[in-house]
Short mmCIF file of C-alpha atoms in Angstrom, two decimals:
data_model
loop_
_atom_site.label_atom_id
_atom_site.label_comp_id
_atom_site.label_asym_id
_atom_site.label_seq_id
_atom_site.Cartn_x
_atom_site.Cartn_y
_atom_site.Cartn_z
CA MET A 9 21.48 0.83 8.62
CA SER A 10 20.68 3.09 11.54
CA LEU A 11 18.52 1.93 14.42
CA ILE A 12 15.82 4.52 13.70
CA LYS A 13 15.71 3.59 10.03
CA ASN A 14 15.63 -0.10 10.96
CA GLU A 15 12.65 0.45 13.28
CA VAL A 16 10.74 2.38 10.62
CA ILE A 17 11.43 -0.25 7.95
CA HIS A 18 10.30 -3.02 10.23
CA ALA A 19 7.06 -1.11 10.70
CA ASN A 20 6.18 -2.17 7.12
CA ALA A 21 5.27 -5.85 7.19
CA LEU A 22 6.24 -6.55 3.59
CA LEU A 23 9.73 -5.03 3.89
CA SER A 24 10.33 -6.64 7.27
CA LYS A 25 9.79 -10.13 5.79
CA LEU A 26 12.63 -9.77 3.30
CA PRO A 27 15.85 -11.63 4.11
CA ALA A 28 18.64 -9.22 5.05
CA SER A 29 20.62 -9.92 1.88
CA GLU A 30 17.65 -9.13 -0.36
CA PHE A 31 16.69 -6.08 1.67
CA GLN A 32 20.21 -4.71 1.29
CA GLN A 33 19.77 -4.78 -2.49
CA LEU A 34 16.68 -2.54 -2.15
CA GLU A 35 17.95 -0.32 0.66
CA ALA A 36 19.87 2.16 -1.49
CA ASP A 37 16.75 2.82 -3.60
CA LEU A 38 14.33 3.25 -0.68
CA GLU A 39 13.63 6.82 0.37
CA LEU A 40 12.00 7.65 3.71
CA VAL A 41 9.21 10.16 3.04
CA SER A 42 6.57 12.01 4.97
CA MET A 43 3.14 11.04 3.68
CA GLU A 44 0.94 14.08 4.35
CA HIS A 45 -2.83 13.78 4.83
CA GLY A 46 -4.62 14.36 1.52
CA ALA A 47 -1.55 13.88 -0.67
CA VAL A 48 -2.28 12.06 -3.93
CA LEU A 49 0.29 9.28 -4.27
CA SER A 50 -0.98 8.00 -7.58
CA ASP A 51 -3.74 8.73 -10.02
CA SER A 52 -4.58 7.93 -13.61
CA THR A 53 -1.58 9.98 -14.81
CA SER A 54 0.93 7.79 -12.88
CA THR A 55 3.68 8.90 -10.51
CA SER A 56 6.27 6.16 -11.13
CA TYR A 57 6.72 5.35 -7.44
CA VAL A 58 5.76 2.47 -5.19
CA TYR A 59 5.09 3.38 -1.54
CA PHE A 60 5.49 1.21 1.56
CA PRO A 61 3.57 2.96 4.36
CA THR A 62 4.93 2.51 7.86
CA THR A 63 2.75 4.80 9.98
CA ALA A 64 0.46 6.28 7.29
CA THR A 65 -2.69 4.83 5.76
CA VAL A 66 -3.68 5.24 2.13
CA SER A 67 -7.13 5.13 0.59
CA LEU A 68 -7.45 3.46 -2.80
CA GLN A 69 -10.29 5.02 -4.72
CA TYR A 70 -11.90 4.09 -8.03
CA LEU A 71 -12.57 6.92 -10.47
CA LEU A 72 -16.10 6.73 -11.88
CA GLU A 73 -17.20 8.22 -15.20
CA ASP A 74 -19.42 10.74 -13.36
CA GLY A 75 -16.43 12.03 -11.39
CA GLY A 76 -17.24 10.14 -8.20
CA CYS A 77 -14.40 8.43 -6.40
CA PRO A 78 -15.56 5.74 -3.91
CA GLU A 79 -13.01 4.05 -1.69
CA ILE A 80 -12.27 0.45 -2.59
CA ALA A 81 -9.52 -0.37 -0.07
CA VAL A 82 -7.29 0.97 2.70
CA ILE A 83 -3.59 0.14 2.83
CA GLY A 84 -1.30 0.67 5.78
CA HIS A 85 1.83 -0.85 7.25
CA GLU A 86 0.85 -4.30 5.94
CA GLY A 87 1.42 -3.53 2.28
CA PHE A 88 2.34 -1.23 -0.55
CA VAL A 89 0.77 1.29 -2.91
CA ALA A 90 1.75 1.31 -6.56
CA ASP A 91 0.83 3.57 -9.44
CA ALA A 92 -1.24 2.39 -12.39
CA ASP A 93 1.75 1.57 -14.59
CA PHE A 94 3.07 -0.93 -12.05
CA PHE A 95 -0.05 -3.11 -12.37
CA GLY A 96 -0.54 -2.70 -16.11
CA PRO A 97 -2.83 -0.89 -18.51
CA HIS A 98 -6.09 -2.11 -16.97
CA ALA A 99 -5.46 -0.48 -13.59
CA ARG A 100 -5.71 3.13 -14.72
CA ALA A 101 -8.95 4.23 -13.07
CA HIS A 102 -7.73 4.61 -9.51
CA HIS A 103 -6.40 7.18 -7.09
CA ALA A 104 -4.30 6.57 -3.99
CA VAL A 105 -4.74 9.33 -1.41
CA VAL A 106 -3.09 9.52 2.02
CA GLN A 107 -5.90 9.18 4.55
CA ASN A 108 -3.92 9.34 7.80
CA GLY A 109 -0.60 11.15 7.53
CA GLY A 110 2.57 9.46 8.66
CA MET A 111 5.79 8.03 7.31
CA GLY A 112 6.63 5.53 4.65
CA TYR A 113 9.19 4.51 2.11
CA ARG A 114 9.06 4.99 -1.61
CA ILE A 115 11.03 3.50 -4.44
CA GLN A 116 10.96 4.22 -8.16
CA ALA A 117 8.65 1.70 -9.80
CA HIS A 118 11.23 0.60 -12.36
CA ARG A 119 13.73 -0.11 -9.55
CA LEU A 120 11.22 -2.30 -7.72
CA GLN A 121 10.32 -4.04 -10.98
CA ALA A 122 14.00 -4.87 -11.52
CA ALA A 123 14.24 -6.21 -7.96
CA LEU A 124 11.12 -8.33 -8.52
CA ASN A 125 12.74 -9.84 -11.60
CA GLN A 126 15.74 -10.88 -9.49
CA SER A 127 14.07 -12.02 -6.28
CA ASN A 128 11.58 -14.87 -5.97
CA THR A 129 11.09 -13.97 -2.31
CA LEU A 130 10.16 -10.38 -3.07
CA MET A 131 7.86 -11.51 -5.88
CA ARG A 132 6.12 -13.97 -3.54
CA LEU A 133 5.67 -11.29 -0.86
CA VAL A 134 4.22 -8.79 -3.35
CA MET A 135 1.88 -11.43 -4.81
CA ASP A 136 0.77 -12.48 -1.32
CA CYS A 137 0.14 -8.87 -0.32
CA THR A 138 -1.83 -8.25 -3.53
CA SER A 139 -3.87 -11.40 -2.96
CA ARG A 140 -4.76 -10.28 0.58
CA LEU A 141 -5.75 -6.87 -0.80
CA PHE A 142 -8.13 -8.51 -3.29
CA TYR A 143 -9.62 -10.58 -0.48
CA ARG A 144 -10.22 -7.46 1.65
CA MET A 145 -11.78 -5.72 -1.35
CA ALA A 146 -14.14 -8.67 -1.84
CA GLN A 147 -15.07 -8.51 1.86
CA GLY A 148 -15.88 -4.82 1.40
CA ILE A 149 -18.18 -5.59 -1.52
CA VAL A 150 -20.02 -8.25 0.46
CA SER A 151 -20.20 -5.94 3.47
CA SER A 152 -21.75 -3.13 1.42
CA ARG A 153 -24.45 -5.46 0.10
CA HIS A 154 -25.34 -7.42 3.21
CA GLN A 155 -24.60 -5.26 6.24
CA GLY A 156 -26.34 -2.23 7.61
CA VAL A 157 -24.77 1.20 7.77
CA PHE A 158 -23.73 0.77 11.42
CA GLU A 159 -21.88 -2.48 10.68
CA GLN A 160 -20.21 -0.93 7.63
CA VAL A 161 -19.01 2.06 9.66
CA CYS A 162 -17.68 -0.26 12.38
CA ARG A 163 -15.85 -2.34 9.76
CA ARG A 164 -14.34 0.82 8.27
CA LEU A 165 -13.18 2.10 11.65
CA LEU A 166 -11.62 -1.26 12.51
CA LEU A 167 -9.80 -1.38 9.16
CA THR A 168 -8.32 2.04 9.86
CA LEU A 169 -7.36 1.22 13.45
CA ASP A 170 -5.65 -1.98 12.30
CA ARG A 171 -3.46 0.02 9.97
CA VAL A 172 -2.57 3.01 12.14
CA GLN A 173 0.34 2.22 14.43
CA SER A 174 -0.54 4.72 17.10
CA ASP A 175 -2.74 4.95 20.15
CA THR A 176 -3.78 8.52 19.36
#
């Protein structure tokens, strides 16, 4: 693995926590990609990839019946973004849109699923990451009900700054 690739991979917290031997099993299937601002990574039609942002941030949005699409979470270097098929049939009403362009890795969903079936460590890391995402989503719900607009905007800015690995 090259030094540049190693530095980019270690910019994703989930991938960096994998033991070297388990990471090597995934490495051949990981593809470094540019994640352009506004790109739709997944929607209700599925894209069959799982993304691990390193310097990009991704907005998870829920698709409402009236066509609205409010943001429900932001994911950055701490986690991963999967299409609807990865989480099952009840996760269809979401979009994942790149909010701040940057870099990340992607892997075909079926390849990651196979790796999850073989690695308890990877499964634990994905479950932990998903659990933290649910917790942040719950915080967002509470924030929207009990905080003023100023506090909500501050929270949103801090969430974004925490996930962007840049001073600009």
